[in-house]
mmCIF file of C-alpha atoms and ligand atoms in Angstrom:
data_model
loop_
_atom_site.group_PDB
_atom_site.id
_atom_site.type_symbol
_atom_site.label_atom_id
_atom_site.label_comp_id
_atom_site.label_asym_id
_atom_site.label_seq_id
_atom_site.Cartn_x
_atom_site.Cartn_y
_atom_site.Cartn_z
ATOM 1 C CA UNK A 23 4.733 5.658 57.367
ATOM 2 C CA UNK A 24 6.370 3.607 60.121
ATOM 3 C CA UNK A 25 4.750 4.552 63.375
ATOM 4 C CA UNK A 26 3.297 2.862 66.427
ATOM 5 C CA UNK A 27 -0.164 1.346 66.140
ATOM 6 C CA UNK A 28 -2.934 2.502 68.478
ATOM 7 C CA UNK A 29 -3.323 -1.052 69.712
ATOM 8 C CA UNK A 30 0.213 -0.920 71.122
ATOM 9 C CA UNK A 31 -1.046 1.563 73.738
ATOM 10 C CA UNK A 32 -2.919 0.320 76.798
ATOM 11 C CA UNK A 33 -6.578 1.235 76.374
ATOM 12 C CA UNK A 34 -9.810 0.491 78.218
ATOM 13 C CA UNK A 35 -13.151 0.304 76.449
ATOM 14 C CA UNK A 36 -15.541 3.004 77.700
ATOM 15 C CA UNK A 37 -17.644 3.863 74.666
ATOM 16 C CA UNK A 38 -19.162 2.479 71.480
ATOM 17 C CA UNK A 39 -17.063 3.185 68.403
ATOM 18 C CA UNK A 40 -17.124 4.025 65.554
ATOM 19 C CA UNK A 41 -19.680 6.749 66.198
ATOM 20 C CA UNK A 42 -22.195 7.488 63.414
ATOM 21 C CA UNK A 43 -21.667 10.099 60.686
ATOM 22 C CA UNK A 44 -24.955 11.633 59.525
ATOM 23 C CA UNK A 45 -25.779 14.167 56.846
ATOM 24 C CA UNK A 46 -27.560 17.303 58.062
ATOM 25 C CA UNK A 47 -30.004 17.541 55.151
ATOM 26 C CA UNK A 48 -31.799 20.726 56.156
ATOM 27 C CA UNK A 49 -28.631 22.582 57.134
ATOM 28 C CA UNK A 50 -26.956 21.453 53.900
ATOM 29 C CA UNK A 51 -29.844 22.866 51.842
ATOM 30 C CA UNK A 52 -29.789 26.078 53.820
ATOM 31 C CA UNK A 53 -26.015 26.575 53.370
ATOM 32 C CA UNK A 54 -25.829 25.216 49.801
ATOM 33 C CA UNK A 55 -23.101 22.715 50.644
ATOM 34 C CA UNK A 56 -22.881 19.263 52.260
ATOM 35 C CA UNK A 57 -22.714 19.279 56.046
ATOM 36 C CA UNK A 58 -22.198 16.058 57.996
ATOM 37 C CA UNK A 59 -21.985 15.497 61.734
ATOM 38 C CA UNK A 60 -19.801 13.012 63.613
ATOM 39 C CA UNK A 61 -21.878 11.920 66.584
ATOM 40 C CA UNK A 62 -19.328 11.651 69.397
ATOM 41 C CA UNK A 63 -22.188 12.827 71.616
ATOM 42 C CA UNK A 64 -23.637 9.320 71.123
ATOM 43 C CA UNK A 65 -20.593 7.356 72.219
ATOM 44 C CA UNK A 66 -22.311 5.711 75.145
ATOM 45 C CA UNK A 67 -20.576 6.790 78.376
ATOM 46 C CA UNK A 68 -22.632 9.140 80.546
ATOM 47 C CA UNK A 69 -24.400 11.491 78.177
ATOM 48 C CA UNK A 70 -21.618 11.049 75.638
ATOM 49 C CA UNK A 71 -18.900 13.435 74.575
ATOM 50 C CA UNK A 72 -15.349 13.812 73.367
ATOM 51 C CA UNK A 73 -13.649 13.115 76.703
ATOM 52 C CA UNK A 74 -14.562 9.426 76.339
ATOM 53 C CA UNK A 75 -11.976 8.780 73.615
ATOM 54 C CA UNK A 76 -9.270 10.506 75.677
ATOM 55 C CA UNK A 77 -10.245 8.651 78.840
ATOM 56 C CA UNK A 78 -9.892 5.274 77.125
ATOM 57 C CA UNK A 79 -6.137 5.961 76.994
ATOM 58 C CA UNK A 80 -5.816 7.973 80.223
ATOM 59 C CA UNK A 81 -7.703 5.534 82.452
ATOM 60 C CA UNK A 82 -5.706 2.615 81.040
ATOM 61 C CA UNK A 83 -2.549 4.489 82.021
ATOM 62 C CA UNK A 84 -3.950 5.117 85.513
ATOM 63 C CA UNK A 85 -4.700 1.405 85.914
ATOM 64 C CA UNK A 86 -1.263 0.448 84.567
ATOM 65 C CA UNK A 87 0.269 2.728 87.200
ATOM 66 C CA UNK A 88 -1.834 1.011 89.894
ATOM 67 C CA UNK A 89 -3.781 4.130 90.822
ATOM 68 C CA UNK A 90 -6.786 3.780 93.127
ATOM 69 C CA UNK A 91 -7.783 7.450 93.096
ATOM 70 C CA UNK A 92 -8.123 9.447 89.865
ATOM 71 C CA UNK A 93 -8.098 13.222 90.152
ATOM 72 C CA UNK A 94 -9.142 15.661 87.509
ATOM 73 C CA UNK A 95 -10.229 19.268 87.271
ATOM 74 C CA UNK A 96 -12.120 21.881 85.289
ATOM 75 C CA UNK A 97 -14.887 24.398 85.822
ATOM 76 C CA UNK A 98 -17.984 23.696 87.907
ATOM 77 C CA UNK A 99 -19.833 22.405 84.813
ATOM 78 C CA UNK A 100 -16.901 20.498 83.323
ATOM 79 C CA UNK A 101 -18.139 17.742 81.002
ATOM 80 C CA UNK A 102 -14.688 16.222 81.238
ATOM 81 C CA UNK A 103 -14.812 15.969 85.033
ATOM 82 C CA UNK A 104 -18.268 14.364 84.915
ATOM 83 C CA UNK A 105 -17.144 11.792 82.321
ATOM 84 C CA UNK A 106 -13.984 11.043 84.312
ATOM 85 C CA UNK A 107 -16.192 10.244 87.313
ATOM 86 C CA UNK A 108 -18.411 8.052 85.115
ATOM 87 C CA UNK A 109 -15.380 6.191 83.738
ATOM 88 C CA UNK A 110 -13.844 5.764 87.196
ATOM 89 C CA UNK A 111 -17.061 4.293 88.580
ATOM 90 C CA UNK A 112 -17.279 1.827 85.720
ATOM 91 C CA UNK A 113 -13.650 0.759 86.243
ATOM 92 C CA UNK A 114 -13.863 0.454 90.029
ATOM 93 C CA UNK A 115 -11.639 3.458 90.725
ATOM 94 C CA UNK A 116 -12.425 6.429 92.969
ATOM 95 C CA UNK A 117 -12.719 9.784 91.200
ATOM 96 C CA UNK A 118 -12.079 12.995 93.109
ATOM 97 C CA UNK A 119 -12.966 16.118 91.138
ATOM 98 C CA UNK A 120 -11.098 19.237 92.230
ATOM 99 C CA UNK A 121 -13.031 21.977 90.470
ATOM 100 C CA UNK A 122 -12.655 25.715 90.176
ATOM 101 C CA UNK A 123 -15.124 27.446 92.405
ATOM 102 C CA UNK A 124 -15.659 30.387 90.062
ATOM 103 C CA UNK A 125 -19.022 30.144 88.375
ATOM 104 C CA UNK A 126 -20.300 27.536 90.807
ATOM 105 C CA UNK A 127 -23.939 26.865 90.050
ATOM 106 C CA UNK A 128 -26.668 25.021 91.891
ATOM 107 C CA UNK A 129 -26.786 21.235 91.737
ATOM 108 C CA UNK A 130 -27.759 21.275 88.056
ATOM 109 C CA UNK A 131 -26.369 19.825 84.854
ATOM 110 C CA UNK A 132 -23.080 18.008 85.332
ATOM 111 C CA UNK A 133 -23.110 18.667 89.071
ATOM 112 C CA UNK A 134 -26.461 16.912 89.290
ATOM 113 C CA UNK A 135 -25.051 13.943 87.351
ATOM 114 C CA UNK A 136 -22.093 13.856 89.784
ATOM 115 C CA UNK A 137 -24.582 13.861 92.634
ATOM 116 C CA UNK A 138 -26.331 10.839 91.076
ATOM 117 C CA UNK A 139 -23.004 8.998 90.779
ATOM 118 C CA UNK A 140 -22.050 9.847 94.361
ATOM 119 C CA UNK A 141 -18.875 11.537 93.116
ATOM 120 C CA UNK A 142 -16.597 13.335 95.528
ATOM 121 C CA UNK A 143 -16.326 16.973 94.416
ATOM 122 C CA UNK A 144 -13.978 19.507 96.046
ATOM 123 C CA UNK A 145 -14.193 23.181 95.101
ATOM 124 C CA UNK A 146 -11.078 25.344 95.275
ATOM 125 C CA UNK A 147 -11.439 29.116 95.223
ATOM 126 C CA UNK A 148 -8.698 29.840 92.692
ATOM 127 C CA UNK A 149 -8.063 30.616 89.043
ATOM 128 C CA UNK A 150 -4.710 28.851 89.063
ATOM 129 C CA UNK A 151 -4.334 25.234 87.998
ATOM 130 C CA UNK A 152 -1.090 25.100 90.020
ATOM 131 C CA UNK A 153 -3.178 25.573 93.177
ATOM 132 C CA UNK A 154 -5.538 22.838 91.975
ATOM 133 C CA UNK A 155 -2.767 20.299 91.275
ATOM 134 C CA UNK A 156 -1.238 21.094 94.695
ATOM 135 C CA UNK A 157 -4.600 20.400 96.305
ATOM 136 C CA UNK A 158 -4.744 17.030 94.478
ATOM 137 C CA UNK A 159 -1.308 16.129 95.868
ATOM 138 C CA UNK A 160 -2.392 17.192 99.342
ATOM 139 C CA UNK A 161 -5.551 15.045 99.258
ATOM 140 C CA UNK A 162 -3.765 12.099 97.621
ATOM 141 C CA UNK A 163 -0.958 12.145 100.203
ATOM 142 C CA UNK A 164 -3.438 12.513 103.073
ATOM 143 C CA UNK A 165 -5.379 9.428 101.894
ATOM 144 C CA UNK A 166 -2.200 7.408 101.508
ATOM 145 C CA UNK A 167 -3.503 5.661 98.375
ATOM 146 C CA UNK A 168 -1.831 5.614 94.943
ATOM 147 C CA UNK A 169 -3.319 8.335 92.759
ATOM 148 C CA UNK A 170 -3.247 9.594 89.177
ATOM 149 C CA UNK A 171 -3.767 13.171 88.017
ATOM 150 C CA UNK A 172 -5.560 13.842 84.724
ATOM 151 C CA UNK A 173 -5.081 17.408 83.496
ATOM 152 C CA UNK A 174 -7.914 19.775 82.660
ATOM 153 C CA UNK A 175 -9.892 18.438 79.679
ATOM 154 C CA UNK A 176 -7.697 15.325 79.531
ATOM 155 C CA UNK A 177 -5.598 17.397 77.149
ATOM 156 C CA UNK A 178 -2.138 15.915 77.231
ATOM 157 C CA UNK A 179 -0.438 13.960 74.467
ATOM 158 C CA UNK A 180 -1.834 10.617 75.651
ATOM 159 C CA UNK A 181 -5.410 11.965 75.770
ATOM 160 C CA UNK A 182 -5.007 13.564 72.339
ATOM 161 C CA UNK A 183 -4.302 10.104 70.871
ATOM 162 C CA UNK A 184 -8.043 9.487 71.190
ATOM 163 C CA UNK A 185 -8.639 12.059 68.473
ATOM 164 C CA UNK A 186 -5.728 10.986 66.297
ATOM 165 C CA UNK A 187 -7.506 7.649 66.284
ATOM 166 C CA UNK A 188 -10.829 9.379 65.535
ATOM 167 C CA UNK A 189 -9.268 10.757 62.336
ATOM 168 C CA UNK A 190 -8.354 7.215 61.360
ATOM 169 C CA UNK A 191 -11.945 6.191 62.118
ATOM 170 C CA UNK A 192 -13.199 8.977 59.798
ATOM 171 C CA UNK A 193 -10.861 7.758 57.046
ATOM 172 C CA UNK A 194 -12.198 4.232 57.514
ATOM 173 C CA UNK A 195 -15.750 5.523 56.921
ATOM 174 C CA UNK A 196 -14.702 5.824 53.284
ATOM 175 C CA UNK A 197 -16.207 9.312 53.035
ATOM 176 C CA UNK A 198 -14.034 12.198 51.922
ATOM 177 C CA UNK A 199 -14.312 15.549 53.722
ATOM 178 C CA UNK A 200 -12.856 18.873 52.614
ATOM 179 C CA UNK A 201 -13.238 20.445 56.048
ATOM 180 C CA UNK A 202 -13.368 19.076 59.589
ATOM 181 C CA UNK A 203 -14.602 21.425 62.294
ATOM 182 C CA UNK A 204 -14.463 21.066 66.086
ATOM 183 C CA UNK A 205 -14.607 23.151 69.240
ATOM 184 C CA UNK A 206 -11.309 23.917 70.958
ATOM 185 C CA UNK A 207 -11.463 24.319 74.741
ATOM 186 C CA UNK A 208 -8.338 22.799 76.242
ATOM 187 C CA UNK A 209 -6.826 21.758 72.919
ATOM 188 C CA UNK A 210 -6.505 17.963 72.968
ATOM 189 C CA UNK A 211 -9.363 17.245 70.602
ATOM 190 C CA UNK A 212 -8.232 19.716 67.957
ATOM 191 C CA UNK A 213 -4.571 18.735 68.282
ATOM 192 C CA UNK A 214 -5.483 15.057 67.939
ATOM 193 C CA UNK A 215 -7.685 15.676 64.904
ATOM 194 C CA UNK A 216 -5.126 17.964 63.243
ATOM 195 C CA UNK A 217 -2.348 15.413 63.722
ATOM 196 C CA UNK A 218 -4.709 12.624 62.699
ATOM 197 C CA UNK A 219 -5.661 14.504 59.535
ATOM 198 C CA UNK A 220 -1.978 14.945 58.691
ATOM 199 C CA UNK A 221 -1.524 11.180 59.024
ATOM 200 C CA UNK A 222 -4.819 9.807 57.678
ATOM 201 C CA UNK A 223 -6.813 12.591 55.943
ATOM 202 C CA UNK A 224 -4.234 14.643 54.036
ATOM 203 C CA UNK A 225 -6.873 16.419 51.915
ATOM 204 C CA UNK A 226 -9.001 17.569 54.852
ATOM 205 C CA UNK A 227 -8.552 21.002 56.465
ATOM 206 C CA UNK A 228 -9.067 21.015 60.228
ATOM 207 C CA UNK A 229 -10.583 24.070 61.888
ATOM 208 C CA UNK A 230 -10.549 24.640 65.636
ATOM 209 C CA UNK A 231 -13.247 26.951 66.899
ATOM 210 C CA UNK A 232 -11.763 28.520 70.010
ATOM 211 C CA UNK A 233 -14.232 28.806 72.888
ATOM 212 C CA UNK A 234 -11.673 29.989 75.447
ATOM 213 C CA UNK A 235 -8.972 32.665 75.359
ATOM 214 C CA UNK A 236 -5.863 30.508 75.868
ATOM 215 C CA UNK A 237 -3.035 30.787 73.286
ATOM 216 C CA UNK A 238 -4.193 27.930 71.045
ATOM 217 C CA UNK A 239 -1.729 28.928 68.316
ATOM 218 C CA UNK A 240 0.955 27.697 70.753
ATOM 219 C CA UNK A 241 -0.996 24.947 72.549
ATOM 220 C CA UNK A 242 -2.206 23.176 69.382
ATOM 221 C CA UNK A 243 1.179 22.573 67.677
ATOM 222 C CA UNK A 244 2.799 21.711 71.031
ATOM 223 C CA UNK A 245 0.221 18.986 71.742
ATOM 224 C CA UNK A 246 0.441 17.789 68.123
ATOM 225 C CA UNK A 247 4.222 17.472 68.410
ATOM 226 C CA UNK A 248 4.000 15.624 71.735
ATOM 227 C CA UNK A 249 1.333 13.241 70.439
ATOM 228 C CA UNK A 250 3.387 12.599 67.263
ATOM 229 C CA UNK A 251 6.370 11.754 69.502
ATOM 230 C CA UNK A 252 4.264 9.214 71.463
ATOM 231 C CA UNK A 253 3.270 7.615 68.160
ATOM 232 C CA UNK A 254 6.876 7.779 66.919
ATOM 233 C CA UNK A 255 5.424 9.340 63.757
ATOM 234 C CA UNK A 256 8.012 11.128 61.671
ATOM 235 C CA UNK A 257 6.099 14.328 60.897
ATOM 236 C CA UNK A 258 6.985 17.981 61.116
ATOM 237 C CA UNK A 259 4.185 20.101 62.553
ATOM 238 C CA UNK A 260 3.692 23.533 60.985
ATOM 239 C CA UNK A 261 1.168 26.349 61.365
ATOM 240 C CA UNK A 262 -0.287 25.258 58.029
ATOM 241 C CA UNK A 263 -1.575 22.042 59.621
ATOM 242 C CA UNK A 264 -4.560 23.697 61.293
ATOM 243 C CA UNK A 265 -6.828 26.754 61.224
ATOM 244 C CA UNK A 266 -8.116 28.570 64.285
ATOM 245 C CA UNK A 267 -11.086 30.863 64.657
ATOM 246 C CA UNK A 268 -12.109 32.833 67.719
ATOM 247 C CA UNK A 269 -15.695 31.955 68.653
ATOM 248 C CA UNK A 270 -15.382 32.611 72.398
ATOM 249 C CA UNK A 271 -17.638 35.678 72.468
ATOM 250 C CA UNK A 272 -18.170 37.109 75.958
ATOM 251 C CA UNK A 273 -15.955 34.508 77.649
ATOM 252 C CA UNK A 274 -15.401 30.841 78.366
ATOM 253 C CA UNK A 275 -18.624 29.112 79.454
ATOM 254 C CA UNK A 276 -20.619 32.330 78.911
ATOM 255 C CA UNK A 277 -23.167 31.756 76.131
ATOM 256 C CA UNK A 278 -22.865 33.928 73.008
ATOM 257 C CA UNK A 279 -25.690 35.123 70.784
ATOM 258 C CA UNK A 280 -24.356 33.367 67.617
ATOM 259 C CA UNK A 281 -23.756 30.205 69.657
ATOM 260 C CA UNK A 282 -27.288 30.237 71.034
ATOM 261 C CA UNK A 283 -28.711 30.749 67.542
ATOM 262 C CA UNK A 284 -26.768 27.697 66.350
ATOM 263 C CA UNK A 285 -28.083 25.617 69.279
ATOM 264 C CA UNK A 286 -31.676 26.565 68.377
ATOM 265 C CA UNK A 287 -31.138 26.011 64.642
ATOM 266 C CA UNK A 288 -29.859 22.441 65.060
ATOM 267 C CA UNK A 289 -32.564 21.680 67.609
ATOM 268 C CA UNK A 290 -35.349 22.974 65.340
ATOM 269 C CA UNK A 291 -34.116 21.677 61.971
ATOM 270 C CA UNK A 292 -32.201 18.497 62.762
ATOM 271 C CA UNK A 293 -33.443 17.299 66.154
ATOM 272 C CA UNK A 294 -29.881 17.499 67.494
ATOM 273 C CA UNK A 295 -28.998 19.293 70.717
ATOM 274 C CA UNK A 296 -25.727 21.188 70.838
ATOM 275 C CA UNK A 297 -24.488 22.898 74.018
ATOM 276 C CA UNK A 298 -23.939 26.598 74.717
ATOM 277 C CA UNK A 299 -20.311 26.324 75.924
ATOM 278 C CA UNK A 300 -18.610 24.341 73.139
ATOM 279 C CA UNK A 301 -20.563 22.869 70.258
ATOM 280 C CA UNK A 302 -23.050 25.737 69.815
ATOM 281 C CA UNK A 303 -20.212 28.266 69.505
ATOM 282 C CA UNK A 304 -18.285 25.904 67.219
ATOM 283 C CA UNK A 305 -21.282 25.400 64.939
ATOM 284 C CA UNK A 306 -21.744 29.173 64.857
ATOM 285 C CA UNK A 307 -18.202 29.252 63.447
ATOM 286 C CA UNK A 308 -19.249 26.803 60.717
ATOM 287 C CA UNK A 309 -22.246 29.034 59.882
ATOM 288 C CA UNK A 310 -19.945 32.077 59.719
ATOM 289 C CA UNK A 311 -17.585 30.251 57.327
ATOM 290 C CA UNK A 312 -20.546 29.351 55.106
ATOM 291 C CA UNK A 313 -21.648 32.983 55.148
ATOM 292 C CA UNK A 314 -18.149 34.027 54.068
ATOM 293 C CA UNK A 315 -18.355 31.671 51.080
ATOM 294 C CA UNK A 316 -15.617 29.289 52.250
ATOM 295 C CA UNK A 317 -17.584 26.160 51.273
ATOM 296 C CA UNK A 318 -18.317 25.265 47.643
ATOM 297 C CA UNK A 319 -21.609 23.525 46.764
ATOM 298 C CA UNK A 320 -19.754 20.244 46.104
ATOM 299 C CA UNK A 321 -17.710 20.403 49.340
ATOM 300 C CA UNK A 322 -18.221 18.057 52.235
ATOM 301 C CA UNK A 323 -17.915 19.545 55.695
ATOM 302 C CA UNK A 324 -17.763 17.363 58.809
ATOM 303 C CA UNK A 325 -18.688 18.860 62.189
ATOM 304 C CA UNK A 326 -17.615 17.004 65.318
ATOM 305 C CA UNK A 327 -20.418 16.873 67.858
ATOM 306 C CA UNK A 328 -18.275 16.634 70.977
ATOM 307 C CA UNK A 329 -21.150 16.333 73.476
ATOM 308 C CA UNK A 330 -21.887 18.714 76.324
ATOM 309 C CA UNK A 331 -25.479 17.740 77.068
ATOM 310 C CA UNK A 332 -24.905 18.070 80.827
ATOM 311 C CA UNK A 333 -23.960 21.713 80.512
ATOM 312 C CA UNK A 334 -27.041 22.464 78.408
ATOM 313 C CA UNK A 335 -29.218 21.941 81.467
ATOM 314 C CA UNK A 336 -27.136 24.183 83.719
ATOM 315 C CA UNK A 337 -25.886 27.014 81.534
ATOM 316 C CA UNK A 338 -29.027 27.475 79.409
ATOM 317 C CA UNK A 339 -29.008 29.626 76.291
HETATM 318 C C1 PLP B 424 -14.085 19.576 76.509
HETATM 319 C C2 PLP B 424 -15.085 19.791 75.424
HETATM 320 C C3 PLP B 424 -14.688 20.295 74.166
HETATM 321 C C4 PLP B 424 -13.315 20.788 73.870
HETATM 322 O O1 PLP B 424 -12.367 19.782 73.748
HETATM 323 P P1 PLP B 424 -10.868 20.071 74.180
HETATM 324 O O2 PLP B 424 -10.161 18.820 73.872
HETATM 325 O O3 PLP B 424 -10.902 20.406 75.639
HETATM 326 O O4 PLP B 424 -10.378 21.238 73.400
HETATM 327 C C5 PLP B 424 -15.645 20.383 73.173
HETATM 328 N N1 PLP B 424 -16.926 20.039 73.407
HETATM 329 C C6 PLP B 424 -17.334 19.581 74.595
HETATM 330 C C7 PLP B 424 -18.763 19.265 74.767
HETATM 331 C C8 PLP B 424 -16.427 19.437 75.648
HETATM 332 O O5 PLP B 424 -16.859 18.996 76.835
#
């Protein structure tokens, strides 16, 4: 299909790619299928995580637009905000994190890492991202320096390209997967993977495990369509291109019992640490699908480990 190449987009190098794909031998035996894990938690910026692939495109765009200050937002324990600060430091830019005050915790986890990096963090007592983006404009204007705003989770079309490219990376591994499973928090990762699967992995079903209560049935195809437009890829996005499953439990960033069990299971049997906010809940979704008999013994299931180590030390399980 005629479409733009990833290398036609400005991109900075922040991580080490391709990330490894490993088989989870003990989990595979336990579930009577073949479970693999894509280690985006090992991608080499900060403590790793999925925001790195998005930031390679987003930070390049910020630099292209001559920004000196990069703003982003999220919750108090946002992995995305922490990685944006890490990327900014590496690239000689100033990060200002404008975070939601709700759920503010002590200087633990990602906030501790921000403390180590000397990151400027501003808390706004609001639930509305409009208030947050207004505050960014106010600070940016006050400083009189060119600035760039990255949305929550880096989840716009440009950020999602990072995960379209990840699907191409999975294809290039030469391994075939029947199912690809990831956490869905702000939507860019899932939208990128679902579009990427449509382009590069046509026989792989992509499942987004929703860990927040936003309308992902609307957000996912919208981001897929916007990312396809950036790539000038001639595809028609339909609801059949992705599957969603609600794994949020008691609420966003509030640990769930199935999620915590999944965190402990992977820690005990595979020596891999998931996190309670995203990957633990997403892996609990994989376990539930296995329980329901979705996977055949010969199937290959790939779970995206999207990081989150910082949050593990603040949220607990
Ligand atoms: C942000 C995040 C996700 C969710 O990705 P989105 O693109 O926001 O949907 C999953 N896992 C971890 C560890 C994250 O930090």
